[in-house]
């Protein structure tokens, strides 16, 4: 592998790992320590309602949408984990037989539920549906990501360890902008 190809590969891998850490922090960060942002799940620890356990119904979706204050509907999105989306929502039809979930015409891997975009994220807690304007979550890089290398840890093998780090923080600044529904017991 040439040096340029290696550098591109390394940057891509580290950026992917950093992205995963940021995503996990935004959804589930405890905010309890100095090295983690406060996640949406912590801010919205109390649910706004429940939905049907076996399979989500049309009335459950309209209840979720109806719970969000009108000022946040223009930028609203659904967020849930992959299992919930594919096993309990995909294939759901309205009372007149129309599909509730529609693939985006510009990108078939993107979906909309009743016209609202869907974020499928495995960091979302099993059984939780978040709905709202996620722009109310503010994330800030206090120090840009940097990559460092350490050859001392691989002294015997001659290997080098690379690490990407960033100083960042985040918080849901308006808890009314997102509603959280959980599966009924």
GROMACS .gro file of C-alpha atoms in nm:
model
  185
    1UNK     CA    1   0.000   0.000   0.000
    2UNK     CA    2   0.144   0.338  -0.092
    3UNK     CA    3   0.186   0.606   0.174
    4UNK     CA    4  -0.092   0.821   0.023
    5UNK     CA    5  -0.332   0.526   0.011
    6UNK     CA    6  -0.243   0.431   0.370
    7UNK     CA    7  -0.302   0.786   0.495
    8UNK     CA    8  -0.641   0.801   0.321
    9UNK     CA    9  -0.738   0.462   0.464
   10UNK     CA   10  -0.621   0.559   0.814
   11UNK     CA   11  -0.804   0.893   0.813
   12UNK     CA   12  -1.121   0.721   0.690
   13UNK     CA   13  -1.104   0.456   0.965
   14UNK     CA   14  -1.036   0.708   1.242
   15UNK     CA   15  -1.308   0.943   1.118
   16UNK     CA   16  -1.553   0.650   1.121
   17UNK     CA   17  -1.462   0.561   1.481
   18UNK     CA   18  -1.489   0.924   1.590
   19UNK     CA   19  -1.827   0.953   1.417
   20UNK     CA   20  -1.955   0.643   1.600
   21UNK     CA   21  -1.840   0.782   1.935
   22UNK     CA   22  -2.012   1.116   1.867
   23UNK     CA   23  -2.332   0.939   1.759
   24UNK     CA   24  -2.334   0.723   2.074
   25UNK     CA   25  -2.280   1.033   2.289
   26UNK     CA   26  -2.560   1.229   2.125
   27UNK     CA   27  -2.809   0.948   2.187
   28UNK     CA   28  -2.688   0.790   2.513
   29UNK     CA   29  -2.418   1.014   2.665
   30UNK     CA   30  -2.456   1.039   3.041
   31UNK     CA   31  -2.297   1.381   3.077
   32UNK     CA   32  -2.184   1.261   3.418
   33UNK     CA   33  -1.815   1.296   3.348
   34UNK     CA   34  -1.607   1.560   3.178
   35UNK     CA   35  -1.553   1.342   2.873
   36UNK     CA   36  -1.909   1.285   2.756
   37UNK     CA   37  -2.194   1.496   2.625
   38UNK     CA   38  -2.547   1.469   2.763
   39UNK     CA   39  -2.748   1.244   2.537
   40UNK     CA   40  -3.108   1.276   2.425
   41UNK     CA   41  -3.204   0.956   2.612
   42UNK     CA   42  -3.079   1.107   2.940
   43UNK     CA   43  -3.259   1.438   2.886
   44UNK     CA   44  -3.579   1.258   2.782
   45UNK     CA   45  -3.552   0.989   3.054
   46UNK     CA   46  -3.929   1.005   3.114
   47UNK     CA   47  -4.144   0.895   2.824
   48UNK     CA   48  -4.419   1.110   2.677
   49UNK     CA   49  -4.635   0.807   2.603
   50UNK     CA   50  -4.651   0.443   2.493
   51UNK     CA   51  -4.737   0.254   2.176
   52UNK     CA   52  -4.890  -0.091   2.115
   53UNK     CA   53  -4.654  -0.375   2.209
   54UNK     CA   54  -4.708  -0.633   1.939
   55UNK     CA   55  -4.713  -0.414   1.629
   56UNK     CA   56  -4.741  -0.041   1.604
   57UNK     CA   57  -5.079   0.085   1.485
   58UNK     CA   58  -5.180   0.384   1.276
   59UNK     CA   59  -5.328   0.543   1.588
   60UNK     CA   60  -4.994   0.504   1.770
   61UNK     CA   61  -4.812   0.701   1.499
   62UNK     CA   62  -5.072   0.977   1.491
   63UNK     CA   63  -5.056   0.998   1.874
   64UNK     CA   64  -4.676   1.037   1.857
   65UNK     CA   65  -4.701   1.309   1.590
   66UNK     CA   66  -4.986   1.480   1.776
   67UNK     CA   67  -4.785   1.496   2.100
   68UNK     CA   68  -4.508   1.710   1.950
   69UNK     CA   69  -4.582   2.084   1.976
   70UNK     CA   70  -4.661   2.243   1.636
   71UNK     CA   71  -4.358   2.473   1.637
   72UNK     CA   72  -4.126   2.170   1.597
   73UNK     CA   73  -4.317   1.980   1.324
   74UNK     CA   74  -4.150   2.150   1.026
   75UNK     CA   75  -3.811   1.995   1.110
   76UNK     CA   76  -3.935   1.679   1.280
   77UNK     CA   77  -3.788   1.333   1.222
   78UNK     CA   78  -3.838   0.989   1.369
   79UNK     CA   79  -3.543   0.809   1.531
   80UNK     CA   80  -3.540   0.444   1.637
   81UNK     CA   81  -3.323   0.137   1.620
   82UNK     CA   82  -3.309  -0.090   1.317
   83UNK     CA   83  -3.498  -0.380   1.476
   84UNK     CA   84  -3.796  -0.165   1.573
   85UNK     CA   85  -3.814   0.001   1.232
   86UNK     CA   86  -3.791  -0.316   1.022
   87UNK     CA   87  -3.997  -0.547   1.244
   88UNK     CA   88  -4.272  -0.324   1.381
   89UNK     CA   89  -4.315  -0.027   1.146
   90UNK     CA   90  -4.210  -0.137   0.798
   91UNK     CA   91  -4.511  -0.277   0.615
   92UNK     CA   92  -4.764  -0.087   0.826
   93UNK     CA   93  -5.057   0.045   0.622
   94UNK     CA   94  -5.309   0.322   0.677
   95UNK     CA   95  -5.680   0.245   0.710
   96UNK     CA   96  -5.719   0.284   0.332
   97UNK     CA   97  -5.433   0.043   0.253
   98UNK     CA   98  -5.163   0.298   0.175
   99UNK     CA   99  -4.812   0.227   0.307
  100UNK     CA  100  -4.711   0.437   0.607
  101UNK     CA  101  -4.340   0.399   0.529
  102UNK     CA  102  -4.227   0.525   0.190
  103UNK     CA  103  -3.876   0.509   0.045
  104UNK     CA  104  -3.728   0.844  -0.054
  105UNK     CA  105  -3.743   0.880  -0.435
  106UNK     CA  106  -3.397   1.042  -0.446
  107UNK     CA  107  -3.233   0.779  -0.223
  108UNK     CA  108  -3.408   0.444  -0.179
  109UNK     CA  109  -3.210   0.370   0.140
  110UNK     CA  110  -3.381   0.667   0.310
  111UNK     CA  111  -3.734   0.630   0.442
  112UNK     CA  112  -4.021   0.854   0.550
  113UNK     CA  113  -4.299   0.773   0.796
  114UNK     CA  114  -4.609   0.971   0.704
  115UNK     CA  115  -4.379   1.219   0.528
  116UNK     CA  116  -4.134   1.260   0.818
  117UNK     CA  117  -3.774   1.139   0.762
  118UNK     CA  118  -3.652   0.839   0.962
  119UNK     CA  119  -3.318   0.812   1.138
  120UNK     CA  120  -3.237   0.445   1.191
  121UNK     CA  121  -2.971   0.434   1.461
  122UNK     CA  122  -2.866   0.130   1.661
  123UNK     CA  123  -2.772   0.356   1.953
  124UNK     CA  124  -3.143   0.418   2.014
  125UNK     CA  125  -3.273   0.213   2.302
  126UNK     CA  126  -3.471  -0.096   2.203
  127UNK     CA  127  -3.839  -0.007   2.201
  128UNK     CA  128  -3.789   0.371   2.206
  129UNK     CA  129  -3.924   0.601   1.937
  130UNK     CA  130  -3.791   0.955   1.938
  131UNK     CA  131  -3.978   1.212   1.730
  132UNK     CA  132  -3.901   1.577   1.697
  133UNK     CA  133  -3.669   1.846   1.571
  134UNK     CA  134  -3.319   1.719   1.639
  135UNK     CA  135  -3.174   2.062   1.561
  136UNK     CA  136  -3.263   2.141   1.922
  137UNK     CA  137  -2.963   1.927   2.013
  138UNK     CA  138  -2.652   2.146   2.013
  139UNK     CA  139  -2.312   1.988   1.960
  140UNK     CA  140  -1.989   2.180   1.984
  141UNK     CA  141  -1.628   2.092   1.907
  142UNK     CA  142  -1.425   2.288   2.163
  143UNK     CA  143  -1.107   2.152   2.006
  144UNK     CA  144  -1.083   2.013   1.655
  145UNK     CA  145  -1.020   1.639   1.613
  146UNK     CA  146  -0.654   1.548   1.606
  147UNK     CA  147  -0.471   1.228   1.521
  148UNK     CA  148  -0.174   1.111   1.725
  149UNK     CA  149   0.058   0.813   1.681
  150UNK     CA  150   0.231   0.613   1.951
  151UNK     CA  151   0.505   0.362   1.864
  152UNK     CA  152   0.596   0.286   2.226
  153UNK     CA  153   0.306   0.047   2.285
  154UNK     CA  154   0.418  -0.177   2.000
  155UNK     CA  155   0.788  -0.169   2.081
  156UNK     CA  156   0.835  -0.547   2.054
  157UNK     CA  157   0.627  -0.591   1.739
  158UNK     CA  158   0.728  -0.269   1.567
  159UNK     CA  159   0.366  -0.158   1.537
  160UNK     CA  160   0.222   0.189   1.582
  161UNK     CA  161  -0.110   0.277   1.746
  162UNK     CA  162  -0.307   0.568   1.605
  163UNK     CA  163  -0.566   0.760   1.802
  164UNK     CA  164  -0.819   1.026   1.706
  165UNK     CA  165  -0.941   1.258   1.980
  166UNK     CA  166  -1.163   1.561   1.997
  167UNK     CA  167  -1.281   1.784   2.277
  168UNK     CA  168  -1.656   1.819   2.230
  169UNK     CA  169  -1.978   1.865   2.421
  170UNK     CA  170  -2.348   1.850   2.346
  171UNK     CA  171  -2.689   1.886   2.502
  172UNK     CA  172  -3.057   1.896   2.412
  173UNK     CA  173  -3.130   2.264   2.477
  174UNK     CA  174  -3.508   2.242   2.438
  175UNK     CA  175  -3.658   1.922   2.580
  176UNK     CA  176  -3.998   2.010   2.428
  177UNK     CA  177  -3.853   1.970   2.076
  178UNK     CA  178  -3.842   1.588   2.101
  179UNK     CA  179  -4.097   1.340   2.235
  180UNK     CA  180  -4.012   0.989   2.350
  181UNK     CA  181  -4.252   0.696   2.325
  182UNK     CA  182  -4.181   0.350   2.460
  183UNK     CA  183  -4.338   0.012   2.398
  184UNK     CA  184  -4.631  -0.061   2.629
  185UNK     CA  185  -4.581  -0.344   2.877
   0.00000   0.00000   0.00000
